[in-house]
Amino acid sequence: MKPRYSDSRGYVRGHLREDVDNELRKLTGDDEAGMYWTLEDYVESVVLQHGLKPIGWPPDIPFQNLSNIRGGVSVLTRLEYLWVHGILKFVRISEDERMAASLNAKHLAPAPKYVQRKSPGGREDTGRGRYRYKMNPYNLPLRHPKTGPKTPKYVPAEWDN
């Protein structure tokens, strides 16, 4: 059963993803191959693993998850047009390009603007105590309140001095 889409943007996005993944599977012979939309994941899974890179990505559209691209259906329709007409396509890369990508992922970024993988960071409960169901089953006030971690998830560079 084919997926149903609530709007035309979802329809175009779904078909573009499906077309890109199918082409990647056809070129690699790997049924599990798929496109990844953060720079590091794309370089690891498409460039280094399969030796392919997309060419023809418009420089004014950031390389990121198709769900997060701003501009509405017109931007996705433009990408789909480029894909269908063979302007946006996958090509094999040389060993020199593969080495350059393994050293610095930015060398094979499909577009000047791209999204990088987020660092995992720390806990999300800064300033709050975690509920401990075994220690306080009746939810009574604690004798010594636990306020959680004191530092934010990401420490600014100025704090290192």
PDB file of C-alpha atoms in Angstrom:
ATOM      1  CA  MET A   1       0.000   0.000   0.000  1.00  0.00           C
ATOM      2  CA  LYS A   2       1.413   3.372  -0.997  1.00  0.00           C
ATOM      3  CA  PRO A   3       1.606   6.148   1.592  1.00  0.00           C
ATOM      4  CA  ARG A   4      -0.975   8.919   1.501  1.00  0.00           C
ATOM      5  CA  TYR A   5       0.155  12.493   1.865  1.00  0.00           C
ATOM      6  CA  SER A   6      -1.747  15.292   3.556  1.00  0.00           C
ATOM      7  CA  ASP A   7      -0.378  18.003   1.278  1.00  0.00           C
ATOM      8  CA  SER A   8       1.519  18.493  -1.962  1.00  0.00           C
ATOM      9  CA  ARG A   9       4.756  19.322  -0.119  1.00  0.00           C
ATOM     10  CA  GLY A  10       4.681  15.940   1.608  1.00  0.00           C
ATOM     11  CA  TYR A  11       3.908  14.238  -1.697  1.00  0.00           C
ATOM     12  CA  VAL A  12       6.865  15.850  -3.503  1.00  0.00           C
ATOM     13  CA  ARG A  13       9.194  15.258  -0.535  1.00  0.00           C
ATOM     14  CA  GLY A  14       8.199  11.578  -0.291  1.00  0.00           C
ATOM     15  CA  HIS A  15       8.672  10.929  -3.998  1.00  0.00           C
ATOM     16  CA  LEU A  16      12.009  12.742  -4.087  1.00  0.00           C
ATOM     17  CA  ARG A  17      13.278  10.701  -1.127  1.00  0.00           C
ATOM     18  CA  GLU A  18      12.046   7.498  -2.729  1.00  0.00           C
ATOM     19  CA  ASP A  19      13.674   8.338  -6.087  1.00  0.00           C
ATOM     20  CA  VAL A  20      17.015   9.253  -4.472  1.00  0.00           C
ATOM     21  CA  ASP A  21      17.067   6.107  -2.321  1.00  0.00           C
ATOM     22  CA  ASN A  22      16.085   3.866  -5.247  1.00  0.00           C
ATOM     23  CA  GLU A  23      18.837   5.318  -7.451  1.00  0.00           C
ATOM     24  CA  LEU A  24      21.359   4.855  -4.656  1.00  0.00           C
ATOM     25  CA  ARG A  25      20.278   1.225  -4.231  1.00  0.00           C
ATOM     26  CA  LYS A  26      20.491   0.643  -7.985  1.00  0.00           C
ATOM     27  CA  LEU A  27      23.998   2.119  -8.288  1.00  0.00           C
ATOM     28  CA  THR A  28      25.401   0.328  -5.239  1.00  0.00           C
ATOM     29  CA  GLY A  29      23.587  -2.996  -5.481  1.00  0.00           C
ATOM     30  CA  ASP A  30      22.903  -2.662  -1.743  1.00  0.00           C
ATOM     31  CA  ASP A  31      19.234  -3.065  -0.796  1.00  0.00           C
ATOM     32  CA  GLU A  32      19.879  -1.315   2.526  1.00  0.00           C
ATOM     33  CA  ALA A  33      21.489   1.801   0.998  1.00  0.00           C
ATOM     34  CA  GLY A  34      19.806   5.111   1.655  1.00  0.00           C
ATOM     35  CA  MET A  35      20.561   8.811   1.574  1.00  0.00           C
ATOM     36  CA  TYR A  36      21.540  10.569   4.792  1.00  0.00           C
ATOM     37  CA  TRP A  37      21.010  14.299   5.109  1.00  0.00           C
ATOM     38  CA  THR A  38      23.578  15.471   7.673  1.00  0.00           C
ATOM     39  CA  LEU A  39      27.055  16.079   6.286  1.00  0.00           C
ATOM     40  CA  GLU A  40      28.891  13.526   8.448  1.00  0.00           C
ATOM     41  CA  ASP A  41      26.315  10.758   7.956  1.00  0.00           C
ATOM     42  CA  TYR A  42      26.188  11.432   4.208  1.00  0.00           C
ATOM     43  CA  VAL A  43      29.998  11.232   3.917  1.00  0.00           C
ATOM     44  CA  GLU A  44      30.175   8.026   5.994  1.00  0.00           C
ATOM     45  CA  SER A  45      27.308   6.150   4.344  1.00  0.00           C
ATOM     46  CA  VAL A  46      27.292   7.402   0.760  1.00  0.00           C
ATOM     47  CA  VAL A  47      30.755   8.777  -0.063  1.00  0.00           C
ATOM     48  CA  LEU A  48      33.098   6.533   1.922  1.00  0.00           C
ATOM     49  CA  GLN A  49      31.010   3.354   1.925  1.00  0.00           C
ATOM     50  CA  HIS A  50      29.737   3.420  -1.669  1.00  0.00           C
ATOM     51  CA  GLY A  51      32.044   5.868  -3.468  1.00  0.00           C
ATOM     52  CA  LEU A  52      29.258   8.132  -4.761  1.00  0.00           C
ATOM     53  CA  LYS A  53      28.437  11.806  -4.481  1.00  0.00           C
ATOM     54  CA  PRO A  54      25.539  13.913  -5.742  1.00  0.00           C
ATOM     55  CA  ILE A  55      26.288  16.652  -8.259  1.00  0.00           C
ATOM     56  CA  GLY A  56      23.982  19.432  -9.361  1.00  0.00           C
ATOM     57  CA  TRP A  57      22.654  20.420  -5.927  1.00  0.00           C
ATOM     58  CA  PRO A  58      21.639  24.111  -6.111  1.00  0.00           C
ATOM     59  CA  PRO A  59      23.969  26.321  -4.031  1.00  0.00           C
ATOM     60  CA  ASP A  60      21.087  28.382  -2.611  1.00  0.00           C
ATOM     61  CA  ILE A  61      19.330  25.343  -1.081  1.00  0.00           C
ATOM     62  CA  PRO A  62      20.993  23.989   2.071  1.00  0.00           C
ATOM     63  CA  PHE A  63      21.878  20.298   2.057  1.00  0.00           C
ATOM     64  CA  GLN A  64      19.735  18.969   4.892  1.00  0.00           C
ATOM     65  CA  ASN A  65      16.750  16.773   5.675  1.00  0.00           C
ATOM     66  CA  LEU A  66      14.073  17.465   3.078  1.00  0.00           C
ATOM     67  CA  SER A  67      11.525  17.985   5.867  1.00  0.00           C
ATOM     68  CA  ASN A  68      13.545  20.919   7.225  1.00  0.00           C
ATOM     69  CA  ILE A  69      14.184  22.788   3.969  1.00  0.00           C
ATOM     70  CA  ARG A  70      12.453  26.155   4.066  1.00  0.00           C
ATOM     71  CA  GLY A  71      10.613  27.652   1.129  1.00  0.00           C
ATOM     72  CA  GLY A  72       7.582  25.440   0.777  1.00  0.00           C
ATOM     73  CA  VAL A  73       6.698  23.146  -2.068  1.00  0.00           C
ATOM     74  CA  SER A  74       8.434  25.291  -4.720  1.00  0.00           C
ATOM     75  CA  VAL A  75      11.916  24.467  -3.386  1.00  0.00           C
ATOM     76  CA  LEU A  76      11.187  20.737  -3.268  1.00  0.00           C
ATOM     77  CA  THR A  77       9.581  20.864  -6.709  1.00  0.00           C
ATOM     78  CA  ARG A  78      12.753  22.500  -8.011  1.00  0.00           C
ATOM     79  CA  LEU A  79      14.884  19.711  -6.505  1.00  0.00           C
ATOM     80  CA  GLU A  80      12.554  17.105  -7.986  1.00  0.00           C
ATOM     81  CA  TYR A  81      12.753  18.802 -11.408  1.00  0.00           C
ATOM     82  CA  LEU A  82      16.568  18.747 -11.240  1.00  0.00           C
ATOM     83  CA  TRP A  83      16.489  15.068 -10.248  1.00  0.00           C
ATOM     84  CA  VAL A  84      14.033  13.960 -12.940  1.00  0.00           C
ATOM     85  CA  HIS A  85      15.933  15.794 -15.697  1.00  0.00           C
ATOM     86  CA  GLY A  86      19.310  14.333 -14.671  1.00  0.00           C
ATOM     87  CA  ILE A  87      20.866  17.605 -13.530  1.00  0.00           C
ATOM     88  CA  LEU A  88      20.949  16.406  -9.921  1.00  0.00           C
ATOM     89  CA  LYS A  89      22.416  12.888  -9.922  1.00  0.00           C
ATOM     90  CA  PHE A  90      24.945  10.565  -8.325  1.00  0.00           C
ATOM     91  CA  VAL A  91      28.420  10.102  -9.815  1.00  0.00           C
ATOM     92  CA  ARG A  92      31.342   7.892  -8.813  1.00  0.00           C
ATOM     93  CA  ILE A  93      34.225   9.591  -7.038  1.00  0.00           C
ATOM     94  CA  SER A  94      37.951   9.039  -7.413  1.00  0.00           C
ATOM     95  CA  GLU A  95      40.174   7.607  -4.692  1.00  0.00           C
ATOM     96  CA  ASP A  96      41.676  11.082  -4.170  1.00  0.00           C
ATOM     97  CA  GLU A  97      38.225  12.506  -3.465  1.00  0.00           C
ATOM     98  CA  ARG A  98      37.493   9.614  -1.127  1.00  0.00           C
ATOM     99  CA  MET A  99      40.707  10.279   0.805  1.00  0.00           C
ATOM    100  CA  ALA A 100      39.916  13.991   1.002  1.00  0.00           C
ATOM    101  CA  ALA A 101      36.433  13.207   2.335  1.00  0.00           C
ATOM    102  CA  SER A 102      37.833  10.874   4.981  1.00  0.00           C
ATOM    103  CA  LEU A 103      40.120  13.658   6.202  1.00  0.00           C
ATOM    104  CA  ASN A 104      37.643  16.532   5.960  1.00  0.00           C
ATOM    105  CA  ALA A 105      33.959  15.981   5.216  1.00  0.00           C
ATOM    106  CA  LYS A 106      33.480  19.572   4.028  1.00  0.00           C
ATOM    107  CA  HIS A 107      35.411  18.838   0.806  1.00  0.00           C
ATOM    108  CA  LEU A 108      32.523  16.809  -0.605  1.00  0.00           C
ATOM    109  CA  ALA A 109      29.582  18.804   0.730  1.00  0.00           C
ATOM    110  CA  PRO A 110      26.954  18.932  -2.056  1.00  0.00           C
ATOM    111  CA  ALA A 111      26.137  22.577  -1.278  1.00  0.00           C
ATOM    112  CA  PRO A 112      27.867  25.506   0.452  1.00  0.00           C
ATOM    113  CA  LYS A 113      25.221  25.403   3.204  1.00  0.00           C
ATOM    114  CA  TYR A 114      24.738  22.117   5.031  1.00  0.00           C
ATOM    115  CA  VAL A 115      23.643  20.702   8.378  1.00  0.00           C
ATOM    116  CA  GLN A 116      26.133  18.978  10.627  1.00  0.00           C
ATOM    117  CA  ARG A 117      25.405  16.192  13.086  1.00  0.00           C
ATOM    118  CA  LYS A 118      24.398  17.492  16.515  1.00  0.00           C
ATOM    119  CA  SER A 119      26.626  16.556  19.423  1.00  0.00           C
ATOM    120  CA  PRO A 120      24.849  14.404  21.987  1.00  0.00           C
ATOM    121  CA  GLY A 121      25.391  16.888  24.814  1.00  0.00           C
ATOM    122  CA  GLY A 122      24.448  16.108  28.383  1.00  0.00           C
ATOM    123  CA  ARG A 123      21.298  15.616  30.365  1.00  0.00           C
ATOM    124  CA  GLU A 124      18.185  17.665  29.674  1.00  0.00           C
ATOM    125  CA  ASP A 125      17.199  18.157  33.310  1.00  0.00           C
ATOM    126  CA  THR A 126      19.452  21.074  34.292  1.00  0.00           C
ATOM    127  CA  GLY A 127      18.204  22.581  37.548  1.00  0.00           C
ATOM    128  CA  ARG A 128      15.597  19.864  38.160  1.00  0.00           C
ATOM    129  CA  GLY A 129      15.778  16.709  40.192  1.00  0.00           C
ATOM    130  CA  ARG A 130      14.853  13.384  38.649  1.00  0.00           C
ATOM    131  CA  TYR A 131      11.896  11.501  40.073  1.00  0.00           C
ATOM    132  CA  ARG A 132      13.086   8.442  41.961  1.00  0.00           C
ATOM    133  CA  TYR A 133      10.132   6.113  42.314  1.00  0.00           C
ATOM    134  CA  LYS A 134      11.874   3.664  44.678  1.00  0.00           C
ATOM    135  CA  MET A 135      13.271   6.339  46.974  1.00  0.00           C
ATOM    136  CA  ASN A 136      10.060   8.361  47.258  1.00  0.00           C
ATOM    137  CA  PRO A 137       7.018   6.247  46.321  1.00  0.00           C
ATOM    138  CA  TYR A 138       4.574   8.562  48.125  1.00  0.00           C
ATOM    139  CA  ASN A 139       5.978  11.722  46.484  1.00  0.00           C
ATOM    140  CA  LEU A 140       6.753  13.404  49.822  1.00  0.00           C
ATOM    141  CA  PRO A 141       9.015  16.475  49.929  1.00  0.00           C
ATOM    142  CA  LEU A 142      12.683  15.473  50.059  1.00  0.00           C
ATOM    143  CA  ARG A 143      14.801  16.274  53.108  1.00  0.00           C
ATOM    144  CA  HIS A 144      17.631  17.300  50.809  1.00  0.00           C
ATOM    145  CA  PRO A 145      16.262  18.532  47.469  1.00  0.00           C
ATOM    146  CA  LYS A 146      18.146  17.283  44.419  1.00  0.00           C
ATOM    147  CA  THR A 147      18.421  20.035  41.855  1.00  0.00           C
ATOM    148  CA  GLY A 148      20.108  18.142  39.030  1.00  0.00           C
ATOM    149  CA  PRO A 149      23.246  19.158  37.135  1.00  0.00           C
ATOM    150  CA  LYS A 150      24.462  22.708  37.590  1.00  0.00           C
ATOM    151  CA  THR A 151      26.116  23.373  34.238  1.00  0.00           C
ATOM    152  CA  PRO A 152      24.226  23.865  30.965  1.00  0.00           C
ATOM    153  CA  LYS A 153      24.171  21.225  28.240  1.00  0.00           C
ATOM    154  CA  TYR A 154      26.807  23.059  26.193  1.00  0.00           C
ATOM    155  CA  VAL A 155      29.572  24.962  27.958  1.00  0.00           C
ATOM    156  CA  PRO A 156      30.601  28.213  26.205  1.00  0.00           C
ATOM    157  CA  ALA A 157      34.220  28.494  25.055  1.00  0.00           C
ATOM    158  CA  GLU A 158      34.732  31.589  27.260  1.00  0.00           C
ATOM    159  CA  TRP A 159      34.417  29.411  30.362  1.00  0.00           C
ATOM    160  CA  ASP A 160      37.601  27.508  29.483  1.00  0.00           C
ATOM    161  CA  ASN A 161      39.851  30.457  30.351  1.00  0.00           C
TER     162      ASN A 161
END
